[in-house]
Each structure stands twice: as C-alpha cells, then as structure tokens.
mmCIF file of C-alpha atoms and ligand atoms in Angstrom:
data_model
loop_
_atom_site.group_PDB
_atom_site.id
_atom_site.type_symbol
_atom_site.label_atom_id
_atom_site.label_comp_id
_atom_site.label_asym_id
_atom_site.label_seq_id
_atom_site.Cartn_x
_atom_site.Cartn_y
_atom_site.Cartn_z
ATOM 1 C CA MET Z 1 0.099 0.088 0.120
ATOM 2 C CA THR Z 2 1.402 3.563 -0.858
ATOM 3 C CA TRP Z 3 2.184 5.651 2.158
ATOM 4 C CA ILE Z 4 1.268 9.302 2.172
ATOM 5 C CA GLY Z 5 1.892 11.619 4.957
ATOM 6 C CA THR Z 6 2.492 15.075 6.025
ATOM 7 C CA SER Z 7 4.405 16.679 9.108
ATOM 8 C CA TRP Z 8 3.368 20.243 10.171
ATOM 9 C CA LYS Z 9 6.541 21.305 11.510
ATOM 10 C CA MET Z 10 5.905 24.105 13.943
ATOM 11 C CA ASN Z 11 2.900 25.170 12.497
ATOM 12 C CA LYS Z 12 -1.090 24.941 13.321
ATOM 13 C CA THR Z 13 -3.179 26.271 16.193
ATOM 14 C CA LEU Z 14 -5.549 24.046 17.870
ATOM 15 C CA ALA Z 15 -8.402 25.457 15.878
ATOM 16 C CA GLU Z 16 -6.108 24.947 12.474
ATOM 17 C CA ALA Z 17 -5.499 21.210 13.447
ATOM 18 C CA ARG Z 18 -9.071 20.469 14.295
ATOM 19 C CA ALA Z 19 -10.139 22.077 10.626
ATOM 20 C CA PHE Z 20 -7.451 19.938 8.644
ATOM 21 C CA ALA Z 21 -8.930 16.995 10.742
ATOM 22 C CA ASP Z 22 -12.626 17.638 9.730
ATOM 23 C CA GLY Z 23 -11.265 17.915 6.215
ATOM 24 C CA LEU Z 24 -9.976 14.414 6.555
ATOM 25 C CA VAL Z 25 -13.127 13.100 7.863
ATOM 26 C CA ALA Z 26 -14.982 14.813 4.605
ATOM 27 C CA ALA Z 27 -12.736 13.286 2.150
ATOM 28 C CA ARG Z 28 -12.832 9.989 3.896
ATOM 29 C CA SER Z 29 -13.633 8.066 0.543
ATOM 30 C CA ALA Z 30 -10.228 9.118 -0.833
ATOM 31 C CA LEU Z 31 -8.214 7.685 2.032
ATOM 32 C CA ASP Z 32 -9.270 4.103 1.070
ATOM 33 C CA GLY Z 33 -6.100 1.935 -0.228
ATOM 34 C CA VAL Z 34 -3.425 4.440 0.885
ATOM 35 C CA ARG Z 35 -1.599 4.449 3.974
ATOM 36 C CA ALA Z 36 -2.089 8.046 5.029
ATOM 37 C CA PHE Z 37 -0.523 9.894 8.218
ATOM 38 C CA VAL Z 38 -0.399 13.302 9.816
ATOM 39 C CA ILE Z 39 2.007 14.218 12.178
ATOM 40 C CA PRO Z 40 1.348 17.444 14.167
ATOM 41 C CA ALA Z 41 2.799 19.484 16.713
ATOM 42 C CA HIS Z 42 2.794 17.785 20.110
ATOM 43 C CA THR Z 43 0.189 20.296 21.362
ATOM 44 C CA ALA Z 44 -2.113 19.205 18.544
ATOM 45 C CA ILE Z 45 -1.906 15.153 18.662
ATOM 46 C CA ALA Z 46 -4.564 14.767 21.135
ATOM 47 C CA ALA Z 47 -6.965 17.347 19.474
ATOM 48 C CA VAL Z 48 -6.451 15.693 16.222
ATOM 49 C CA ARG Z 49 -6.836 12.285 17.639
ATOM 50 C CA GLU Z 50 -10.174 13.246 19.217
ATOM 51 C CA ARG Z 51 -11.517 14.801 16.256
ATOM 52 C CA LEU Z 52 -10.653 11.837 13.912
ATOM 53 C CA PRO Z 53 -13.324 8.891 14.012
ATOM 54 C CA SER Z 54 -11.381 5.696 15.337
ATOM 55 C CA ASP Z 55 -12.060 3.803 11.919
ATOM 56 C CA LEU Z 56 -10.711 6.387 9.528
ATOM 57 C CA PRO Z 57 -7.751 5.184 8.014
ATOM 58 C CA VAL Z 58 -5.045 7.782 9.169
ATOM 59 C CA LEU Z 59 -2.276 7.388 11.602
ATOM 60 C CA ILE Z 60 -1.137 10.288 13.865
ATOM 61 C CA GLY Z 61 2.377 10.869 14.448
ATOM 62 C CA ALA Z 62 4.721 12.907 16.684
ATOM 63 C CA GLN Z 63 7.599 14.999 15.480
ATOM 64 C CA ASN Z 64 10.006 13.949 18.034
ATOM 65 C CA ALA Z 65 10.347 12.395 21.549
ATOM 66 C CA HIS Z 66 12.921 11.312 23.979
ATOM 67 C CA TRP Z 67 14.299 7.806 24.559
ATOM 68 C CA GLU Z 68 14.158 7.733 28.091
ATOM 69 C CA PRO Z 69 10.521 6.828 29.491
ATOM 70 C CA ALA Z 70 10.423 9.556 32.073
ATOM 71 C CA GLY Z 71 12.814 11.718 34.430
ATOM 72 C CA ALA Z 72 14.457 15.243 34.695
ATOM 73 C CA TYR Z 73 14.388 16.390 30.903
ATOM 74 C CA THR Z 74 12.656 19.701 31.088
ATOM 75 C CA GLY Z 75 10.896 20.436 27.800
ATOM 76 C CA GLU Z 76 11.014 16.852 26.310
ATOM 77 C CA VAL Z 77 8.204 14.476 26.068
ATOM 78 C CA SER Z 78 8.376 10.625 26.061
ATOM 79 C CA MET Z 79 7.516 7.949 23.617
ATOM 80 C CA GLY Z 80 4.781 6.686 26.224
ATOM 81 C CA MET Z 81 3.479 10.354 26.341
ATOM 82 C CA ILE Z 82 3.191 10.842 22.663
ATOM 83 C CA ALA Z 83 1.392 7.296 22.324
ATOM 84 C CA ASP Z 84 -0.856 8.339 25.488
ATOM 85 C CA ALA Z 85 -1.854 11.374 23.597
ATOM 86 C CA GLY Z 86 -2.848 9.402 20.388
ATOM 87 C CA ALA Z 87 0.399 8.822 18.122
ATOM 88 C CA THR Z 88 1.175 5.608 16.795
ATOM 89 C CA LEU Z 89 4.044 6.970 14.641
ATOM 90 C CA VAL Z 90 7.076 8.913 15.624
ATOM 91 C CA GLU Z 91 9.346 11.139 13.276
ATOM 92 C CA ILE Z 92 12.930 10.558 14.110
ATOM 93 C CA GLY Z 93 16.262 12.383 12.835
ATOM 94 C CA HIS Z 94 14.675 14.805 10.592
ATOM 95 C CA SER Z 95 17.460 17.018 9.313
ATOM 96 C CA GLU Z 96 15.976 20.329 11.096
ATOM 97 C CA ARG Z 97 16.571 18.343 14.556
ATOM 98 C CA ARG Z 98 19.987 17.194 13.576
ATOM 99 C CA GLN Z 99 20.941 20.674 12.218
ATOM 100 C CA HIS Z 100 19.012 22.845 15.228
ATOM 101 C CA PHE Z 101 18.837 20.589 17.992
ATOM 102 C CA GLY Z 102 22.143 18.738 18.290
ATOM 103 C CA GLU Z 103 20.315 15.150 16.881
ATOM 104 C CA THR Z 104 23.029 12.777 16.498
ATOM 105 C CA ASP Z 105 23.250 9.193 14.609
ATOM 106 C CA ASP Z 106 23.467 8.131 18.401
ATOM 107 C CA THR Z 107 20.527 9.830 19.847
ATOM 108 C CA VAL Z 108 18.488 8.873 16.706
ATOM 109 C CA ALA Z 109 19.413 5.032 17.361
ATOM 110 C CA LEU Z 110 18.162 5.480 20.815
ATOM 111 C CA LYS Z 111 14.877 7.039 20.053
ATOM 112 C CA VAL Z 112 14.348 4.406 17.288
ATOM 113 C CA ALA Z 113 14.816 1.560 19.618
ATOM 114 C CA ALA Z 114 12.801 3.501 22.179
ATOM 115 C CA ALA Z 115 10.080 3.952 19.840
ATOM 116 C CA VAL Z 116 9.709 0.447 18.814
ATOM 117 C CA ALA Z 117 9.988 -0.728 22.614
ATOM 118 C CA THR Z 118 7.070 1.482 23.152
ATOM 119 C CA GLY Z 119 4.948 -0.136 20.099
ATOM 120 C CA LEU Z 120 5.491 3.096 17.991
ATOM 121 C CA THR Z 121 6.292 3.028 14.533
ATOM 122 C CA PRO Z 122 9.493 4.948 14.030
ATOM 123 C CA LEU Z 123 9.840 7.283 10.800
ATOM 124 C CA LEU Z 124 13.628 7.361 10.516
ATOM 125 C CA CYS Z 125 14.798 10.524 8.340
ATOM 126 C CA VAL Z 126 17.844 10.386 6.461
ATOM 127 C CA GLY Z 127 19.551 12.646 3.721
ATOM 128 C CA GLU Z 128 22.661 14.168 2.578
ATOM 129 C CA PRO Z 129 23.540 17.877 2.685
ATOM 130 C CA ALA Z 130 23.838 19.782 -0.786
ATOM 131 C CA GLY Z 131 27.849 19.679 -0.108
ATOM 132 C CA VAL Z 132 27.931 15.716 0.289
ATOM 133 C CA ARG Z 133 25.776 15.716 -3.071
ATOM 134 C CA ALA Z 134 28.070 18.085 -4.959
ATOM 135 C CA ALA Z 135 31.053 15.774 -4.026
ATOM 136 C CA GLY Z 136 29.079 12.526 -5.076
ATOM 137 C CA GLY Z 137 28.941 11.183 -1.670
ATOM 138 C CA GLU Z 138 25.338 10.612 -1.242
ATOM 139 C CA ILE Z 139 24.951 6.936 -1.442
ATOM 140 C CA GLY Z 140 27.579 6.300 1.499
ATOM 141 C CA TRP Z 141 26.283 9.133 3.665
ATOM 142 C CA VAL Z 142 22.522 8.002 3.460
ATOM 143 C CA ALA Z 143 23.474 4.268 3.878
ATOM 144 C CA GLY Z 144 25.516 5.340 6.892
ATOM 145 C CA GLN Z 145 22.869 7.282 8.375
ATOM 146 C CA ALA Z 146 20.191 4.604 7.816
ATOM 147 C CA SER Z 147 22.354 1.549 9.387
ATOM 148 C CA ARG Z 148 23.409 3.635 12.343
ATOM 149 C CA GLY Z 149 19.714 4.654 12.934
ATOM 150 C CA LEU Z 150 18.994 1.188 12.714
ATOM 151 C CA SER Z 151 21.817 -0.418 14.742
ATOM 152 C CA ARG Z 152 19.922 -0.673 18.185
ATOM 153 C CA LEU Z 153 17.347 -2.637 16.708
ATOM 154 C CA PRO Z 154 17.262 -6.577 16.699
ATOM 155 C CA PRO Z 155 16.871 -7.745 12.804
ATOM 156 C CA HIS Z 156 13.328 -9.390 13.989
ATOM 157 C CA ASP Z 157 12.175 -5.541 14.618
ATOM 158 C CA LEU Z 158 13.337 -3.967 11.499
ATOM 159 C CA HIS Z 159 9.760 -4.308 9.818
ATOM 160 C CA LYS Z 160 8.060 -2.059 12.375
ATOM 161 C CA VAL Z 161 10.519 1.048 11.080
ATOM 162 C CA VAL Z 162 9.562 3.272 8.172
ATOM 163 C CA VAL Z 163 12.519 5.137 6.575
ATOM 164 C CA ALA Z 164 12.149 8.315 4.600
ATOM 165 C CA TYR Z 165 14.892 9.538 2.235
ATOM 166 C CA GLU Z 166 14.644 13.646 2.563
ATOM 167 C CA PRO Z 167 18.076 15.068 0.938
ATOM 168 C CA VAL Z 168 18.542 18.404 2.823
ATOM 169 C CA TRP Z 169 18.981 20.250 -0.200
ATOM 170 C CA ALA Z 170 15.518 19.392 -1.464
ATOM 171 C CA ILE Z 171 13.639 20.205 2.007
ATOM 172 C CA GLY Z 172 11.565 23.370 2.636
ATOM 173 C CA ASP Z 173 11.248 26.674 1.157
ATOM 174 C CA ARG Z 174 15.020 27.117 0.441
ATOM 175 C CA GLY Z 175 14.924 23.430 -1.057
ATOM 176 C CA ARG Z 176 15.207 22.596 -4.714
ATOM 177 C CA GLU Z 177 12.718 20.218 -6.482
ATOM 178 C CA PRO Z 178 14.417 17.066 -7.249
ATOM 179 C CA LEU Z 179 14.299 15.113 -10.688
ATOM 180 C CA PRO Z 180 13.376 11.608 -10.440
ATOM 181 C CA HIS Z 181 16.796 10.465 -11.706
ATOM 182 C CA GLU Z 182 18.592 12.593 -9.250
ATOM 183 C CA ILE Z 183 16.858 10.433 -6.472
ATOM 184 C CA ALA Z 184 16.699 7.316 -8.098
ATOM 185 C CA PRO Z 185 20.174 5.866 -7.053
ATOM 186 C CA VAL Z 186 19.482 6.538 -3.521
ATOM 187 C CA MET Z 187 15.946 5.116 -3.305
ATOM 188 C CA GLY Z 188 17.390 2.133 -5.290
ATOM 189 C CA MET Z 189 20.036 1.465 -2.625
ATOM 190 C CA LEU Z 190 17.785 2.022 0.377
ATOM 191 C CA ALA Z 191 15.494 -0.519 -1.193
ATOM 192 C CA ALA Z 192 17.957 -2.906 -2.150
ATOM 193 C CA ARG Z 193 19.494 -2.804 1.446
ATOM 194 C CA PHE Z 194 16.886 -1.608 3.787
ATOM 195 C CA GLY Z 195 13.441 -1.945 1.978
ATOM 196 C CA PRO Z 196 10.496 -4.203 2.448
ATOM 197 C CA ASP Z 197 11.804 -6.731 -0.045
ATOM 198 C CA ALA Z 198 15.356 -7.011 1.606
ATOM 199 C CA HIS Z 199 16.276 -9.607 4.114
ATOM 200 C CA ASP Z 200 14.896 -8.075 7.445
ATOM 201 C CA GLY Z 201 13.941 -5.160 5.892
ATOM 202 C CA VAL Z 202 11.883 -2.203 6.955
ATOM 203 C CA ALA Z 203 8.069 -1.699 6.344
ATOM 204 C CA ALA Z 204 8.661 0.893 3.649
ATOM 205 C CA VAL Z 205 11.032 3.345 2.342
ATOM 206 C CA LEU Z 206 9.626 6.942 1.533
ATOM 207 C CA TYR Z 207 10.861 9.878 -0.260
ATOM 208 C CA GLY Z 208 10.120 13.770 1.037
ATOM 209 C CA GLY Z 209 11.477 17.061 0.121
ATOM 210 C CA SER Z 210 9.726 19.574 -2.370
ATOM 211 C CA VAL Z 211 6.977 17.013 -3.283
ATOM 212 C CA ASN Z 212 3.884 18.794 -4.928
ATOM 213 C CA ARG Z 213 1.145 17.967 -6.828
ATOM 214 C CA LEU Z 214 2.966 18.109 -10.265
ATOM 215 C CA ASN Z 215 5.830 16.101 -9.436
ATOM 216 C CA ALA Z 216 4.116 13.550 -7.081
ATOM 217 C CA ALA Z 217 3.304 11.004 -9.593
ATOM 218 C CA ALA Z 218 6.700 10.845 -11.175
ATOM 219 C CA LEU Z 219 8.372 10.649 -7.795
ATOM 220 C CA LEU Z 220 6.280 7.766 -6.851
ATOM 221 C CA GLY Z 221 7.312 5.924 -9.742
ATOM 222 C CA VAL Z 222 10.818 6.044 -8.887
ATOM 223 C CA PRO Z 223 11.716 2.439 -8.169
ATOM 224 C CA GLY Z 224 11.922 1.458 -4.667
ATOM 225 C CA THR Z 225 9.624 4.288 -3.201
ATOM 226 C CA ASP Z 226 6.919 3.033 -1.091
ATOM 227 C CA GLY Z 227 5.273 6.302 -0.511
ATOM 228 C CA LEU Z 228 5.875 10.126 -0.058
ATOM 229 C CA PHE Z 229 6.514 12.312 2.765
ATOM 230 C CA VAL Z 230 5.275 15.948 2.302
ATOM 231 C CA GLY Z 231 5.623 19.079 4.083
ATOM 232 C CA ARG Z 232 4.405 22.516 2.444
ATOM 233 C CA ALA Z 233 2.254 21.111 -0.257
ATOM 234 C CA ALA Z 234 0.128 19.109 2.219
ATOM 235 C CA TRP Z 235 -0.288 21.477 5.280
ATOM 236 C CA ASP Z 236 -3.341 22.610 3.289
ATOM 237 C CA VAL Z 237 -6.207 19.709 3.852
ATOM 238 C CA ALA Z 238 -7.001 19.979 0.098
ATOM 239 C CA GLY Z 239 -3.617 19.802 -0.858
ATOM 240 C CA PHE Z 240 -3.064 16.842 1.387
ATOM 241 C CA VAL Z 241 -6.210 15.059 -0.022
ATOM 242 C CA GLU Z 242 -5.153 15.895 -3.516
ATOM 243 C CA LEU Z 243 -1.744 14.036 -2.947
ATOM 244 C CA VAL Z 244 -3.608 11.099 -1.533
ATOM 245 C CA ARG Z 245 -5.717 10.927 -4.650
ATOM 246 C CA ILE Z 246 -2.300 10.981 -6.818
ATOM 247 C CA ALA Z 247 -0.752 8.219 -4.623
ATOM 248 C CA ALA Z 248 -4.041 6.299 -4.993
ATOM 249 C CA ARG Z 249 -4.054 6.539 -8.704
ATOM 250 C CA ALA Z 250 -0.391 5.468 -8.881
ATOM 251 C CA ARG Z 251 -1.291 2.316 -6.914
ATOM 252 C CA HIS Z 252 -4.106 1.427 -9.471
ATOM 253 C CA ALA Z 253 -1.270 2.159 -12.419
ATOM 254 C CA GLY Z 254 0.219 -1.008 -11.190
ATOM 255 C CA TRP Z 255 3.795 0.543 -9.909
ATOM 256 C CA ARG Z 256 6.021 -1.389 -7.471
ATOM 257 C CA ASN Z 257 4.342 0.238 -4.483
ATOM 258 C CA ALA Z 258 0.974 -1.522 -5.346
ATOM 259 C CA GLY Z 259 0.294 -3.212 -1.984
HETATM 260 C C1 LIG N 301 10.390 18.172 5.203
HETATM 261 O O1 LIG N 301 10.723 19.145 5.961
HETATM 262 O O2 LIG N 301 10.526 16.812 5.680
HETATM 263 C C2 LIG N 301 9.479 18.145 3.730
HETATM 264 C C3 LIG N 301 9.357 17.065 3.173
HETATM 265 O O3 LIG N 301 9.470 19.488 3.538
HETATM 266 P P1 LIG N 301 8.780 20.140 2.116
HETATM 267 O O4 LIG N 301 7.853 19.104 1.304
HETATM 268 O O5 LIG N 301 8.127 21.303 2.390
HETATM 269 O O6 LIG N 301 9.954 20.244 1.138
#
C-alpha cells in the first residue's frame, strides 16, 4: 500500500489542526487504499486524535520524542507520552532536528529503539546535505545514516520501522525540487539494502523533499519508492487530499508500491 503523509513542523493552532482533521473526515472515501499519516505538533496530537473517528484510516504521529521513559528532561516528552496522546508513529532524525537541536546518529538510534519498545512506528529520516551531493557522496552518506539509525534494533524488529529519504537540499522553502533521476540511485540503494523486499527489511521507504501535486506521480514512480512524506504542499487539507488521490492513482497504475 502506498504511504502518504505530512508533518506540520511548528505550524497550526488547535483550531487549525481541528479544521484539517475535519477536512480529512470529509474526504474519507479518498483515503481508502493508501496508508495516510499526519504528524501535528505535540500540542495538537490529542486534539487531532479526538477529532478523527477511530475507523478513519489515518495514522497520527509525533515529530520527536525522548528515548528515556520519564525523568528530569525539561521540555521533552517521552515515547509513552506521545502514545498516550494518540500517536502511533514518531518522526525521528529529521534534518532540522539534526541541524538545530543537536540530534546525532547516536540519539537517533536510541530514539528508534525506544519507539519500537513503546509500540510506536519510528519514521527514520535520512538524507545528505548539498555539499555531500556535490561531491558525489550521497549513497555512502545515506546508507551510513540509515544503518547507524537502525543499529540498536534486533533484525526481527526492523519491519516495524519506516525510512524516509529526505535530501537536505530538497527540503523546505529553500529546497530545490529534485528530478526523479537525481533521487533514483539513493532510493534504489535504500530499497535494496533496507527496503521491504530486503532480508530483515523495514516496512517502507518513502521519499520527502519539495513534493508537490505536479511532481508527486513521477517521484512515486521512482523504483523502490513506497510512498511520499510531504511538508508544505500538504499543510492545507485540500493539498493533502489531492496528493492522497495521486498516490491512489499511482497504485491503480500498478507501480511497484501497489500493496
Ligand atoms: C520536510 O521538511 O521533511 C519536507 C518534506 O518538506 P517540504 O515538502 O516542504 O520540502
């Protein structure tokens, strides 16, 4: 099944989060056959959970959580706390957290393991900065980040993880839209080494970074791509639902990510 999800980053009031949730309910029929997820700020997780009927096929995530179950970590929340608020998924290692909040491969690995131990699906983000790509080092960089991020999990737990390839140079409003052939070698490597068809593979490998309604179908068609992880183009519920429809059509077209 094709995955399609969005993280709202540090955006949306409770009222805005509830309005987005109401838009998802109104578009219920579009959600069949795709694995949709929404990742609000921590403040809005419970409100979105309460607003969505439990049978609506949309997963709710958190953008981060600490690896310790409790304690003197002012300003942090635990995996158990986000699960209690309604999350079943947790984003880990987004490049903005690596860049601005000192996230390292070590803390990422601790968080991935803590998420699985709590029964959450870790969404492990990996991706090379522009300089690494300019030097042609993206395959090794991304493979290293993925294997270090997964290093604290026993092989039999790897199927509980989703990996998102998010090249830093493609993310956000200063990002550059990628061409499919630019991401294909990395997606191919991730699929072959870590993907659902690999031995002890993860559940899915997603692509994220400057996805929009015009490039989504082509990016979904890159071999090894099980879905898309979207920022700006999906913050408006109509934009998200349009991307969901594109992902559903891609599935009907019989691409590899048909599930
Ligand atoms: C992101 O920041 O993870 C992301 C995918 O953002 P955007 O789609 O806005 O580039």
